PDB file of C-alpha atoms and ligand atoms in Angstrom:
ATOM      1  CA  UNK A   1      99.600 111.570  44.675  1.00  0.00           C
ATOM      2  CA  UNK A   2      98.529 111.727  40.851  1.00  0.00           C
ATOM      3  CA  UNK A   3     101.139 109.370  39.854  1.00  0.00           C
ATOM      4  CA  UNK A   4      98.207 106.481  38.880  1.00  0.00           C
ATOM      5  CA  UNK A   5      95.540 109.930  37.189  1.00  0.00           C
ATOM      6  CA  UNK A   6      96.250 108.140  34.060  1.00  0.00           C
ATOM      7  CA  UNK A   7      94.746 108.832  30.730  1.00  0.00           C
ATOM      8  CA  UNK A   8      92.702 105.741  30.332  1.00  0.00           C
ATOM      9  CA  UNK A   9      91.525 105.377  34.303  1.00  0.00           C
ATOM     10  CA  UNK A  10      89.574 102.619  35.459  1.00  0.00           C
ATOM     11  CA  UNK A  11      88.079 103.888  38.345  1.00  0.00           C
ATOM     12  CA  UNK A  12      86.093 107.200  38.611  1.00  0.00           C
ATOM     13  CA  UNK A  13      86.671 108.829  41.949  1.00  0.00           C
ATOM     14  CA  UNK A  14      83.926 112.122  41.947  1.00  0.00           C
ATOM     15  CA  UNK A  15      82.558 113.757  44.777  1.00  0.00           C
ATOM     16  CA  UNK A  16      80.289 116.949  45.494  1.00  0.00           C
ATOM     17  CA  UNK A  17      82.490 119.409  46.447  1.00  0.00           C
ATOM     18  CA  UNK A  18      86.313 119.818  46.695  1.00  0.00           C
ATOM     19  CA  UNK A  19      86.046 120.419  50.068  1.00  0.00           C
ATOM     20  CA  UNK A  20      85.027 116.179  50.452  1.00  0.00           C
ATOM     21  CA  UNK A  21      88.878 116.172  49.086  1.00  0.00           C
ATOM     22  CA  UNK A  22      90.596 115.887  52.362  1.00  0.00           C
ATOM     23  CA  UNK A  23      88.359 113.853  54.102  1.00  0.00           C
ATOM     24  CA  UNK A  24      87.861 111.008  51.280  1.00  0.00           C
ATOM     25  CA  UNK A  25      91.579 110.829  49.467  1.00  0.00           C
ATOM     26  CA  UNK A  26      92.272 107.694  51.281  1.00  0.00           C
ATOM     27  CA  UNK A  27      90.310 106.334  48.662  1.00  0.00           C
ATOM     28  CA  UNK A  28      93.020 107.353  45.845  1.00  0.00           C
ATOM     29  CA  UNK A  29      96.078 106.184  47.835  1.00  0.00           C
ATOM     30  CA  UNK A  30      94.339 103.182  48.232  1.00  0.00           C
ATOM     31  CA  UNK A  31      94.599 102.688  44.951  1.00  0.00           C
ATOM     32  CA  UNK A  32      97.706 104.604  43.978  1.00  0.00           C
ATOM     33  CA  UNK A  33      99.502 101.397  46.536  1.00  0.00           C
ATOM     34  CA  UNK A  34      97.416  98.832  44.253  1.00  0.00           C
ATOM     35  CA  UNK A  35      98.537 100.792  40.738  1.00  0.00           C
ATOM     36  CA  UNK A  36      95.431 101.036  39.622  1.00  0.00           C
ATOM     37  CA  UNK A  37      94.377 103.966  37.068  1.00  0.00           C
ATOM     38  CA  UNK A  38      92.160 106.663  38.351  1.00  0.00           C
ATOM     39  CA  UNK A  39      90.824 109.736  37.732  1.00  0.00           C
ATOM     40  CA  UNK A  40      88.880 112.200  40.213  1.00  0.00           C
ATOM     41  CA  UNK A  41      86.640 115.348  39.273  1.00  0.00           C
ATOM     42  CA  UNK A  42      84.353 117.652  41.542  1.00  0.00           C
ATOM     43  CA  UNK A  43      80.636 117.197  40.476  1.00  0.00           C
ATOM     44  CA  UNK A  44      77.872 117.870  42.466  1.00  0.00           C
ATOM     45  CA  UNK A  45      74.115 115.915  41.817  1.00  0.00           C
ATOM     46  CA  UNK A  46      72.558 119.281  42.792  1.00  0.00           C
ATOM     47  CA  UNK A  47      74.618 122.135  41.765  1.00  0.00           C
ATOM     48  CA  UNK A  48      76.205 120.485  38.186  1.00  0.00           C
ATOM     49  CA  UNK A  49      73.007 117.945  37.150  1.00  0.00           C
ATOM     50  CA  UNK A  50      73.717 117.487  34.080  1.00  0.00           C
ATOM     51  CA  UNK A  51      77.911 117.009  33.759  1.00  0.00           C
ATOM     52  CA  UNK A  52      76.595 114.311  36.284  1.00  0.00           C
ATOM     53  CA  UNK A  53      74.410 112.907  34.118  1.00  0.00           C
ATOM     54  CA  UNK A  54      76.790 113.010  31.240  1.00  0.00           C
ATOM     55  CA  UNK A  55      79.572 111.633  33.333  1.00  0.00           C
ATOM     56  CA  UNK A  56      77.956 108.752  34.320  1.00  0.00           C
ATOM     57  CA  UNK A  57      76.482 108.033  30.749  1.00  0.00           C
ATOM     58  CA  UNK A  58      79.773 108.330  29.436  1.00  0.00           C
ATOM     59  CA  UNK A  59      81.830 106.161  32.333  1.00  0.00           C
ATOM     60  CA  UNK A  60      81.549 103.017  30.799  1.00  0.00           C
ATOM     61  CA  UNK A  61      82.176 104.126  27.162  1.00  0.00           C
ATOM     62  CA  UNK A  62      84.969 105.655  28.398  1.00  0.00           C
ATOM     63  CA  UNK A  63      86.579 102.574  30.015  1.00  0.00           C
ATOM     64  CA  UNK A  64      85.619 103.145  33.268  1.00  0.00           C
ATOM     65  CA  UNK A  65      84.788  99.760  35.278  1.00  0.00           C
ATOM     66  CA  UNK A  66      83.760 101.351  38.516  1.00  0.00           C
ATOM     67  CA  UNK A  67      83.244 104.819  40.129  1.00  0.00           C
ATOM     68  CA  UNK A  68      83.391 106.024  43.486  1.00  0.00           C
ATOM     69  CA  UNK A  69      80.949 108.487  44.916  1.00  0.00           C
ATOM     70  CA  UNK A  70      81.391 110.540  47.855  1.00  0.00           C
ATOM     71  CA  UNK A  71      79.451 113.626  48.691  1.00  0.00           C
ATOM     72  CA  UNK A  72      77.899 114.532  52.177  1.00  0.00           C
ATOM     73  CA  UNK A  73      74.566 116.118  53.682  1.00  0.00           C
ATOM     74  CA  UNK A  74      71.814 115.538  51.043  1.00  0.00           C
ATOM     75  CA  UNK A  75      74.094 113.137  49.512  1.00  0.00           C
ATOM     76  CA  UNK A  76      72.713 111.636  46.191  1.00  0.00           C
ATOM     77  CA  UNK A  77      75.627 111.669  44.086  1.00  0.00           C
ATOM     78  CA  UNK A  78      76.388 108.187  44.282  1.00  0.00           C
ATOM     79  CA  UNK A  79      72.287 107.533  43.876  1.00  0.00           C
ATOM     80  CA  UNK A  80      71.985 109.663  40.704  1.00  0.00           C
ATOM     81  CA  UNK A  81      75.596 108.397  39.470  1.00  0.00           C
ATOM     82  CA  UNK A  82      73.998 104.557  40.060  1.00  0.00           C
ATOM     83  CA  UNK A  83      71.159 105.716  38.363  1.00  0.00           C
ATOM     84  CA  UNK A  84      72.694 106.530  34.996  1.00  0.00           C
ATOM     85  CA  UNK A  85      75.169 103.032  34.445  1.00  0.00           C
ATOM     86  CA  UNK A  86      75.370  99.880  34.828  1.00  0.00           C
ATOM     87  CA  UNK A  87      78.858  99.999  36.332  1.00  0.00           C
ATOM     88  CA  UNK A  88      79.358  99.172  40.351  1.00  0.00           C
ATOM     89  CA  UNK A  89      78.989 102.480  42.359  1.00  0.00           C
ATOM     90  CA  UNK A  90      80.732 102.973  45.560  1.00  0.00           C
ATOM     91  CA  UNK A  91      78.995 105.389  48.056  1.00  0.00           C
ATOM     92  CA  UNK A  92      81.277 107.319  50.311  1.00  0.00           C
ATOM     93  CA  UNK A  93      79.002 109.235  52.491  1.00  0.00           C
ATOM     94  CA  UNK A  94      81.431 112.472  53.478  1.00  0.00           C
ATOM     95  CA  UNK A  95      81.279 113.041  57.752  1.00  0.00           C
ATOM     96  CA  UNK A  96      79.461 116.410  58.226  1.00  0.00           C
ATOM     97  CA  UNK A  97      78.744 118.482  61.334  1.00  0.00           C
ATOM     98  CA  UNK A  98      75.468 116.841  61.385  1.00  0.00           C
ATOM     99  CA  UNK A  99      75.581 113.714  63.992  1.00  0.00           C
ATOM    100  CA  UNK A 100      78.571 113.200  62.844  1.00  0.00           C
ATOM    101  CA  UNK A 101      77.065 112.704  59.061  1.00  0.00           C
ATOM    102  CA  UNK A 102      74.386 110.623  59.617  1.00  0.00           C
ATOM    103  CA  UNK A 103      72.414 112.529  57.067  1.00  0.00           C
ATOM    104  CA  UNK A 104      75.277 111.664  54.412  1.00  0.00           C
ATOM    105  CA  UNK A 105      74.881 108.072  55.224  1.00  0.00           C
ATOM    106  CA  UNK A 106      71.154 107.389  55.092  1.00  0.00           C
ATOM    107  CA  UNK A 107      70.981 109.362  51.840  1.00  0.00           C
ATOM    108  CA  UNK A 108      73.934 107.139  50.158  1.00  0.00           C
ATOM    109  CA  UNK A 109      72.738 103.882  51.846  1.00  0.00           C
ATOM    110  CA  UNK A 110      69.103 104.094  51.687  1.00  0.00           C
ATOM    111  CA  UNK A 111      68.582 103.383  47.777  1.00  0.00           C
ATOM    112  CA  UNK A 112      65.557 102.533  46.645  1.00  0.00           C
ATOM    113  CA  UNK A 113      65.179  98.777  45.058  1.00  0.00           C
ATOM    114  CA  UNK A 114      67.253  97.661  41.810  1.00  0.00           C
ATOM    115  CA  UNK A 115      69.510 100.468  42.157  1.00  0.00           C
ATOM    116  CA  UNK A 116      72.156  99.562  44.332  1.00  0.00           C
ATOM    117  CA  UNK A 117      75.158 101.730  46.078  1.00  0.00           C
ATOM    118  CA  UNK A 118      77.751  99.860  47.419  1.00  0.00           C
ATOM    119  CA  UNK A 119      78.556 102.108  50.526  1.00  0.00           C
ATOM    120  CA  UNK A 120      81.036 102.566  52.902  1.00  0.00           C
ATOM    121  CA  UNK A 121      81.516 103.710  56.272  1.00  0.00           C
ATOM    122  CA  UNK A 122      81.735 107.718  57.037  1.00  0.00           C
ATOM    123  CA  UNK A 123      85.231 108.598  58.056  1.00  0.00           C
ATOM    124  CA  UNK A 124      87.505 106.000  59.846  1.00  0.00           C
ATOM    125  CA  UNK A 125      88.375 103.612  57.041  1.00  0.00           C
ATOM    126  CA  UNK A 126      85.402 104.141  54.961  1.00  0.00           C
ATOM    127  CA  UNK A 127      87.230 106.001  52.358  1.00  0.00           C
ATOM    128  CA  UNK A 128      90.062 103.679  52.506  1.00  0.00           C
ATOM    129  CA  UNK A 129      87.744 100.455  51.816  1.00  0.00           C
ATOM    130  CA  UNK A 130      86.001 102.600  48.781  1.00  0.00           C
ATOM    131  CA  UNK A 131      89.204 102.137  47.434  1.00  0.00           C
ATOM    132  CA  UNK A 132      89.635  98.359  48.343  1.00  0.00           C
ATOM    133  CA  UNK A 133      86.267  97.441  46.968  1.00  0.00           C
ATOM    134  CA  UNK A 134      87.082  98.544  43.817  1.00  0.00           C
ATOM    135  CA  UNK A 135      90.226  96.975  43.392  1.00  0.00           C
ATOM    136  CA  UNK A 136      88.315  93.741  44.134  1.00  0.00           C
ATOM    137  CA  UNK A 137      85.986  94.397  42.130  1.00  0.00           C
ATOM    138  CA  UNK A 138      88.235  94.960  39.348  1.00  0.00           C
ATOM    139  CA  UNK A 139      90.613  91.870  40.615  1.00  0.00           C
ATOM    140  CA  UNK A 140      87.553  89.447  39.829  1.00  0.00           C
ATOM    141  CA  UNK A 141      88.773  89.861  35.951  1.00  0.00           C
ATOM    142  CA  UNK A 142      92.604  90.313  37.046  1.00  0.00           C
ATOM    143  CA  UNK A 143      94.770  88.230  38.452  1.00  0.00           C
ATOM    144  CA  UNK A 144      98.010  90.109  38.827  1.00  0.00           C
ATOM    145  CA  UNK A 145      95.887  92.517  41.144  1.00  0.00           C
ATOM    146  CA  UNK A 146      94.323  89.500  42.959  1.00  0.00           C
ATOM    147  CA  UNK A 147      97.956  88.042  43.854  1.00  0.00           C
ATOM    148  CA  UNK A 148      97.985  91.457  44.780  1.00  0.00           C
ATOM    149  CA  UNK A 149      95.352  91.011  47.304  1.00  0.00           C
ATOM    150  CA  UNK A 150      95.970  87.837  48.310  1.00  0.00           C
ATOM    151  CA  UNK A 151      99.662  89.341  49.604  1.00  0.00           C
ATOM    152  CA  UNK A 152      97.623  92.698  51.027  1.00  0.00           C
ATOM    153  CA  UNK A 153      95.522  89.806  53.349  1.00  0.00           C
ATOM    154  CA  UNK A 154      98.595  87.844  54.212  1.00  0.00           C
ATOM    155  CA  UNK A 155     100.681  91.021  55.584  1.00  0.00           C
ATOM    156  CA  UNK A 156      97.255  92.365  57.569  1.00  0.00           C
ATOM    157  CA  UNK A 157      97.247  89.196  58.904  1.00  0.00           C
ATOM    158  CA  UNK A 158     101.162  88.998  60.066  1.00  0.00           C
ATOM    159  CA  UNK A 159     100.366  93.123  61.498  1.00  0.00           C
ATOM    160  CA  UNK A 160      97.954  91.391  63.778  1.00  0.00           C
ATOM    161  CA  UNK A 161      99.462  88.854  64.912  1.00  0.00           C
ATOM    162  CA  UNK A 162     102.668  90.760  65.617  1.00  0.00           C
ATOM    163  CA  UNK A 163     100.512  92.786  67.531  1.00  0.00           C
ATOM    164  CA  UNK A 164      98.734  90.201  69.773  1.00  0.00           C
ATOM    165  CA  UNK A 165     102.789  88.967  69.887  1.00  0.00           C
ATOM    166  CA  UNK A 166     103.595  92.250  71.525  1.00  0.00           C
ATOM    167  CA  UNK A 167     100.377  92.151  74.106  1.00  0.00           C
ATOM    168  CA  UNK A 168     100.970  88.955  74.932  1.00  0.00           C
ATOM    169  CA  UNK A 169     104.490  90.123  76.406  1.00  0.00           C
ATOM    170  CA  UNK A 170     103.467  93.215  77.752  1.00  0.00           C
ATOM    171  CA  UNK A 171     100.925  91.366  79.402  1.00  0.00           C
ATOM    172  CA  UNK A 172     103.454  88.400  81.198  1.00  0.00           C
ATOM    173  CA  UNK A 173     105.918  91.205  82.047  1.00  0.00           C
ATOM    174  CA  UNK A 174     103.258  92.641  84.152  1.00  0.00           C
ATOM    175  CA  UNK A 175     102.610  89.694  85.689  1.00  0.00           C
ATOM    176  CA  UNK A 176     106.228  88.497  86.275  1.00  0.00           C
TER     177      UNK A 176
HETATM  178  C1  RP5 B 201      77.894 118.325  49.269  1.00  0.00           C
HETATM  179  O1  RP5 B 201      77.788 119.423  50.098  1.00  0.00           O
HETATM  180  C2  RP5 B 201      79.360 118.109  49.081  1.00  0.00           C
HETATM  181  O2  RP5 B 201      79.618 116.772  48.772  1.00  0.00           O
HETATM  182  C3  RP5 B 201      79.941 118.511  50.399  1.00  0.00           C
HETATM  183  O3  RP5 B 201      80.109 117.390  51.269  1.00  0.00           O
HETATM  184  C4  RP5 B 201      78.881 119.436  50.976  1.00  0.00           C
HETATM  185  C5  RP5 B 201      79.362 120.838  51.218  1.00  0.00           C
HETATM  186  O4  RP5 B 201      79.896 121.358  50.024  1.00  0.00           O
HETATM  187  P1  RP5 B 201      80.595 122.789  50.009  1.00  0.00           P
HETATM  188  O5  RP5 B 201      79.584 123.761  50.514  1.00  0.00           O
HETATM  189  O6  RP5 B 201      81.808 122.688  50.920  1.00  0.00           O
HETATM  190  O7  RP5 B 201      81.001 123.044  48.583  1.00  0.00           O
HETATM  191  O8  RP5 B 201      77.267 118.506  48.049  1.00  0.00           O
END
């Protein structure tokens, strides 16, 4: 995994709790497949204020160019992160045993004016597009990872079609 936890990261990856690990590391390979630098730390809005508040202070000093929240329930990490830099902040709000973590989404999503979270879905490929948005984000300025894109799009493209290929057969065989 830690093969792209470099010492001068360009994306922040922090959530609440190491338990949000599991459920949000899709983020990380994301960008491990993309080589992009990353770091990730456990830091919680409510139980660590203040190495939040430093962390985001810091981020963009420190060379960071975007960070990635995820935390779940009361879930203002991402909020109070967004509230401290100017640097794009992706929301991952974590899936909970709450309606399915409803309450993690409305507390990432519903920010208050001129202090925007970019968020993503909870669970499925939520994570997994945290880590996407940030590598377009940071592809705006780079175009060796923007060829990288553009290939990423071509191949999803080619996976679908394959697969409406294969449907389309299964389909005549049934009728033949
Ligand atoms: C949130 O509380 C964390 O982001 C996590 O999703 C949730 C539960 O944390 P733990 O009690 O497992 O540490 O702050």
């Amino acid at each position: 995994m830690a093969e792209n936890a470099a010492k001068s990261p360009l994306v922040g990856i922090v959530m609440g709790s190491d338990s949000d690990w599991p459920k949000i590391k899709a983020a990380a390979t994301a960008l491990e497949e993309f080589g992009v630098r990353y770091e990730v730390h456990v830091m919680s809005a409510h139980r660590t204020p203040e190495i939040v508040r430093q962390y985001a202070t810091m981020a963009a000093g420190r060379g960071l160019k975007v960070v990635i929240a995820a935390a779940g329930g009361a879930a203002h990490l991402a909020g109070v992160i967004a509230s401290h830099t100017t640097l794009p902040v992706v929301g991952i709000p974590v899936a909970t045993e709450f309606s399915g973590g409803l309450d993690s989404l409305l507390s990432v999503v519903q920010m208050p004016g001129d202090v925007p979270v970019a968020t993503v879905g909870v669970g499925g490929g939520g994570p997994r597009n945290a880590g996407l948005l940030a590598i377009q984000i940071l592809a705006i300025s780079d175009p060796a990872l923007q060829d990288k894109l553009t290939s990423f799009k071509h191949k999803l493209a080619d996976k679908i079609s394959q697969k409406d290929e294969a449907l389309q057969q299964t389909l005549h065989q049934k009728k033949s």
